[in-house]
CSV table of C-alpha atoms in Angstrom, one decimal:
chain,number,residue,atom,x,y,z
A,1,UNK,CA,0.0,0.0,0.0
A,2,UNK,CA,1.7,3.2,-1.2
A,3,UNK,CA,-0.5,5.5,0.9
A,4,UNK,CA,-2.0,7.2,-2.1
A,5,UNK,CA,-5.8,6.6,-2.6
A,6,UNK,CA,-7.9,7.1,-5.7
A,7,UNK,CA,-11.6,7.0,-6.2
A,8,UNK,CA,-13.5,5.6,-8.0
A,9,UNK,CA,-11.7,2.3,-8.8
A,10,UNK,CA,-13.8,1.9,-12.0
A,11,UNK,CA,-15.9,4.3,-14.0
A,12,UNK,CA,-18.1,3.5,-17.1
A,13,UNK,CA,-19.6,6.4,-18.8
A,14,UNK,CA,-20.8,7.4,-22.3
A,15,UNK,CA,-19.1,9.6,-24.9
A,16,UNK,CA,-19.7,13.2,-24.6
A,17,UNK,CA,-20.0,13.0,-20.7
A,18,UNK,CA,-17.8,14.6,-18.1
A,19,UNK,CA,-16.2,12.8,-15.1
A,20,UNK,CA,-14.1,13.6,-12.1
A,21,UNK,CA,-11.4,11.4,-10.7
A,22,UNK,CA,-10.1,12.0,-7.2
A,23,UNK,CA,-6.7,11.5,-5.6
A,24,UNK,CA,-5.5,11.9,-2.0
A,25,UNK,CA,-1.7,12.0,-1.7
A,26,UNK,CA,0.4,10.3,1.0
A,27,UNK,CA,0.4,12.2,4.3
A,28,UNK,CA,2.9,15.1,4.1
A,29,UNK,CA,3.4,14.9,0.3
A,30,UNK,CA,2.9,18.3,-1.3
A,31,UNK,CA,3.2,17.2,-4.9
A,32,UNK,CA,0.6,15.3,-7.0
A,33,UNK,CA,1.1,14.0,-10.5
A,34,UNK,CA,-1.4,12.5,-12.9
A,35,UNK,CA,-0.6,9.8,-15.4
A,36,UNK,CA,-2.6,8.0,-18.1
A,37,UNK,CA,-1.9,4.4,-19.2
A,38,UNK,CA,-3.6,3.2,-22.4
A,39,UNK,CA,-2.8,0.2,-24.4
A,40,UNK,CA,-1.4,2.0,-27.4
A,41,UNK,CA,0.4,4.9,-25.6
A,42,UNK,CA,1.7,3.3,-22.5
A,43,UNK,CA,2.2,5.3,-19.3
A,44,UNK,CA,2.1,9.1,-20.1
A,45,UNK,CA,2.5,12.1,-17.8
A,46,UNK,CA,-0.4,14.5,-17.8
A,47,UNK,CA,0.1,17.2,-15.2
A,48,UNK,CA,1.7,18.0,-11.8
A,49,UNK,CA,0.6,20.2,-9.0
A,50,UNK,CA,2.8,21.3,-6.1
A,51,UNK,CA,1.1,22.8,-3.0
A,52,UNK,CA,-1.9,23.9,-4.8
A,53,UNK,CA,-0.1,25.4,-7.9
A,54,UNK,CA,0.4,23.9,-11.4
A,55,UNK,CA,3.9,23.0,-11.7
A,56,UNK,CA,4.3,21.0,-15.0
A,57,UNK,CA,2.2,19.9,-17.9
A,58,UNK,CA,2.7,17.0,-20.2
A,59,UNK,CA,0.4,15.7,-22.9
A,60,UNK,CA,-2.8,16.8,-21.4
A,61,UNK,CA,-5.7,17.4,-23.7
A,62,UNK,CA,-7.5,20.7,-23.5
A,63,UNK,CA,-10.6,18.8,-22.6
A,64,UNK,CA,-8.9,17.7,-19.4
A,65,UNK,CA,-8.2,19.8,-16.4
A,66,UNK,CA,-7.0,19.3,-12.9
A,67,UNK,CA,-6.6,21.1,-9.5
A,68,UNK,CA,-5.1,20.6,-6.1
A,69,UNK,CA,-7.1,21.8,-3.1
A,70,UNK,CA,-5.9,23.4,0.1
A,71,UNK,CA,-6.0,19.9,1.9
A,72,UNK,CA,-3.7,18.8,-0.9
A,73,UNK,CA,-6.1,16.3,-2.5
A,74,UNK,CA,-6.4,16.6,-6.3
A,75,UNK,CA,-9.1,16.1,-8.9
A,76,UNK,CA,-8.8,15.3,-12.6
A,77,UNK,CA,-11.7,16.4,-14.7
A,78,UNK,CA,-12.2,14.9,-18.1
A,79,UNK,CA,-15.0,16.3,-20.3
A,80,UNK,CA,-16.4,15.7,-23.7
A,81,UNK,CA,-15.2,12.2,-23.4
A,82,UNK,CA,-14.3,10.1,-26.4
A,83,UNK,CA,-13.8,6.5,-26.8
A,84,UNK,CA,-10.1,6.9,-27.0
A,85,UNK,CA,-10.1,8.3,-23.4
A,86,UNK,CA,-10.7,4.9,-22.1
A,87,UNK,CA,-7.6,4.2,-20.0
A,88,UNK,CA,-6.1,3.7,-16.5
A,89,UNK,CA,-5.6,7.0,-14.7
A,90,UNK,CA,-2.9,7.0,-12.0
A,91,UNK,CA,-2.1,9.6,-9.5
A,92,UNK,CA,1.2,9.7,-7.8
A,93,UNK,CA,2.6,11.8,-5.0
A,94,UNK,CA,6.0,12.9,-3.7
A,95,UNK,CA,7.1,15.1,-0.7
A,96,UNK,CA,8.3,17.9,-2.9
A,97,UNK,CA,8.2,19.0,-6.6
A,98,UNK,CA,10.8,17.6,-9.0
A,99,UNK,CA,11.2,14.2,-7.2
A,100,UNK,CA,11.9,11.0,-9.2
A,101,UNK,CA,10.7,9.0,-6.2
A,102,UNK,CA,7.0,9.1,-6.7
A,103,UNK,CA,4.3,6.9,-5.0
A,104,UNK,CA,1.5,5.7,-7.1
A,105,UNK,CA,-2.1,5.0,-6.3
A,106,UNK,CA,-4.0,2.0,-7.5
A,107,UNK,CA,-5.5,3.9,-10.4
A,108,UNK,CA,-9.0,4.5,-11.8
A,109,UNK,CA,-10.1,2.5,-14.8
A,110,UNK,CA,-12.2,4.7,-17.1
A,111,UNK,CA,-14.3,3.0,-19.8
A,112,UNK,CA,-16.0,5.3,-22.3
A,113,UNK,CA,-18.8,3.5,-24.2
B,1,UNK,CA,15.1,13.6,-22.7
B,2,UNK,CA,17.7,11.0,-22.4
B,3,UNK,CA,16.3,7.6,-23.4
B,4,UNK,CA,16.7,4.1,-22.0
B,5,UNK,CA,16.7,0.8,-23.8
B,6,UNK,CA,15.5,-2.4,-22.2
B,7,UNK,CA,14.8,-5.9,-23.4
B,8,UNK,CA,11.1,-6.4,-24.0
B,9,UNK,CA,10.9,-9.6,-21.9
B,10,UNK,CA,13.0,-11.8,-19.7
B,11,UNK,CA,12.4,-15.1,-18.0
B,12,UNK,CA,13.6,-16.3,-14.6
B,13,UNK,CA,13.3,-19.3,-12.3
B,14,UNK,CA,11.9,-18.9,-8.9
B,15,UNK,CA,14.4,-18.4,-6.2
B,16,UNK,CA,17.2,-17.6,-8.7
B,17,UNK,CA,18.9,-14.2,-9.2
B,18,UNK,CA,17.7,-12.0,-11.9
B,19,UNK,CA,19.7,-9.3,-13.7
B,20,UNK,CA,17.6,-6.8,-15.7
B,21,UNK,CA,19.7,-4.6,-17.9
B,22,UNK,CA,19.2,-1.0,-19.0
B,23,UNK,CA,21.2,0.9,-21.6
B,24,UNK,CA,21.3,4.7,-21.4
B,25,UNK,CA,24.2,5.9,-23.5
B,26,UNK,CA,23.0,9.5,-23.7
B,27,UNK,CA,22.7,10.0,-19.9
B,28,UNK,CA,23.8,13.4,-18.7
B,29,UNK,CA,25.8,14.1,-15.5
B,30,UNK,CA,22.7,15.2,-13.5
B,31,UNK,CA,20.5,12.2,-14.5
B,32,UNK,CA,19.6,9.8,-11.8
B,33,UNK,CA,18.8,6.2,-12.8
B,34,UNK,CA,15.3,5.2,-11.3
B,35,UNK,CA,13.7,1.8,-11.5
B,36,UNK,CA,10.1,1.2,-11.1
B,37,UNK,CA,7.9,-1.9,-11.5
B,38,UNK,CA,4.3,-2.5,-12.3
B,39,UNK,CA,2.7,-5.6,-11.1
B,40,UNK,CA,-0.5,-6.7,-12.9
B,41,UNK,CA,-3.5,-4.6,-12.3
B,42,UNK,CA,-1.5,-2.2,-10.0
B,43,UNK,CA,0.0,1.2,-10.2
B,44,UNK,CA,3.8,1.6,-10.8
B,45,UNK,CA,6.0,1.0,-7.6
B,46,UNK,CA,9.2,2.8,-6.9
B,47,UNK,CA,12.1,0.2,-6.5
B,48,UNK,CA,15.4,1.9,-6.3
B,49,UNK,CA,17.5,4.8,-7.7
B,50,UNK,CA,21.1,5.8,-7.9
B,51,UNK,CA,23.5,8.3,-9.5
B,52,UNK,CA,27.0,6.9,-9.7
B,53,UNK,CA,27.5,4.3,-7.0
B,54,UNK,CA,25.8,0.9,-6.6
B,55,UNK,CA,22.8,1.0,-4.3
B,56,UNK,CA,21.1,-1.6,-2.2
B,57,UNK,CA,17.7,-1.7,-0.5
B,58,UNK,CA,15.3,-4.3,0.8
B,59,UNK,CA,13.8,-4.8,-2.6
B,60,UNK,CA,16.8,-4.9,-5.0
B,61,UNK,CA,20.3,-3.8,-5.9
B,62,UNK,CA,21.2,-1.4,-8.6
B,63,UNK,CA,24.6,-1.8,-10.3
B,64,UNK,CA,25.8,1.3,-12.3
B,65,UNK,CA,28.5,1.0,-14.9
B,66,UNK,CA,31.5,3.2,-14.3
B,67,UNK,CA,30.7,5.3,-17.4
B,68,UNK,CA,27.1,5.4,-16.4
B,69,UNK,CA,25.9,4.3,-19.8
B,70,UNK,CA,24.2,1.2,-18.5
B,71,UNK,CA,22.9,-0.1,-15.4
B,72,UNK,CA,21.5,-3.4,-14.0
B,73,UNK,CA,18.7,-4.0,-11.6
B,74,UNK,CA,19.4,-7.1,-9.5
B,75,UNK,CA,16.7,-9.2,-7.8
B,76,UNK,CA,18.6,-11.5,-5.5
B,77,UNK,CA,16.0,-14.2,-5.3
B,78,UNK,CA,13.1,-14.0,-7.7
B,79,UNK,CA,9.7,-15.0,-6.3
B,80,UNK,CA,6.4,-15.4,-8.3
B,81,UNK,CA,5.4,-12.1,-6.8
B,82,UNK,CA,8.3,-10.3,-8.7
B,83,UNK,CA,6.6,-11.0,-12.1
B,84,UNK,CA,6.0,-7.6,-13.4
B,85,UNK,CA,7.0,-4.9,-16.0
B,86,UNK,CA,10.2,-3.2,-14.9
B,87,UNK,CA,11.0,0.3,-16.1
B,88,UNK,CA,14.3,2.0,-16.2
B,89,UNK,CA,13.9,5.8,-16.1
B,90,UNK,CA,16.4,8.7,-16.2
B,91,UNK,CA,15.4,11.6,-14.0
B,92,UNK,CA,17.1,14.9,-13.5
B,93,UNK,CA,16.3,16.1,-10.0
B,94,UNK,CA,17.2,19.7,-10.9
B,95,UNK,CA,14.9,20.0,-13.8
B,96,UNK,CA,12.6,17.0,-13.9
B,97,UNK,CA,9.0,16.7,-12.8
B,98,UNK,CA,7.5,13.8,-14.8
B,99,UNK,CA,8.7,10.3,-15.1
B,100,UNK,CA,9.0,9.2,-18.7
B,101,UNK,CA,8.1,5.5,-19.0
B,102,UNK,CA,9.3,3.5,-21.9
B,103,UNK,CA,8.1,0.0,-22.8
B,104,UNK,CA,10.0,-1.7,-19.8
B,105,UNK,CA,11.0,-5.3,-19.5
B,106,UNK,CA,8.3,-7.8,-18.7
B,107,UNK,CA,9.7,-10.3,-16.2
B,108,UNK,CA,8.2,-13.8,-16.1
B,109,UNK,CA,9.0,-16.0,-13.2
B,110,UNK,CA,8.7,-19.8,-13.6
B,111,UNK,CA,8.1,-21.9,-10.5
């Protein structure tokens, strides 16, 4: 158990819909990272927040957005969903920004039908 | 970003040592070598990292070549629970934020 929690575990929704994925980092960690894992693209970095501020952006689509709240939990919002957004979404945390030692949650499996 | 090259898959027998190689010939002086693994249906798990010297922890050992162009993750006694995809990743602590995952090595452990 990494100490990172993600909800929900599974999500099934229709194209065009909007969903919110939630992540609680390990106690004391200030940085949260979001990654997407699909069969054809592998594991890809989406976005990082550090202590409430956006720190780095990867290959995140404009239809996706994220935020980190004062209690340090983070939410990833996915809108106008397409079939290709079906993937595993992982959240990771680390004590500070710019750390290669990141602790991953169990993931949320999103299926868009 | 400096890239790493790993074999697609490897096989090992249970209770035998496993040596997982990684080539990173374009590594820069500030790149740390990180290893992660991903067990089936789980998120990636940090294993070990190092800069120049060999490193040991409770999970594994990391052997780094003198020229730093390659490294080897060593599992001293493979168990069935070690069957996973192992990723070798270069990370610059001074400039990095994201982990860049390649294809990794799928390790299969035979009983």
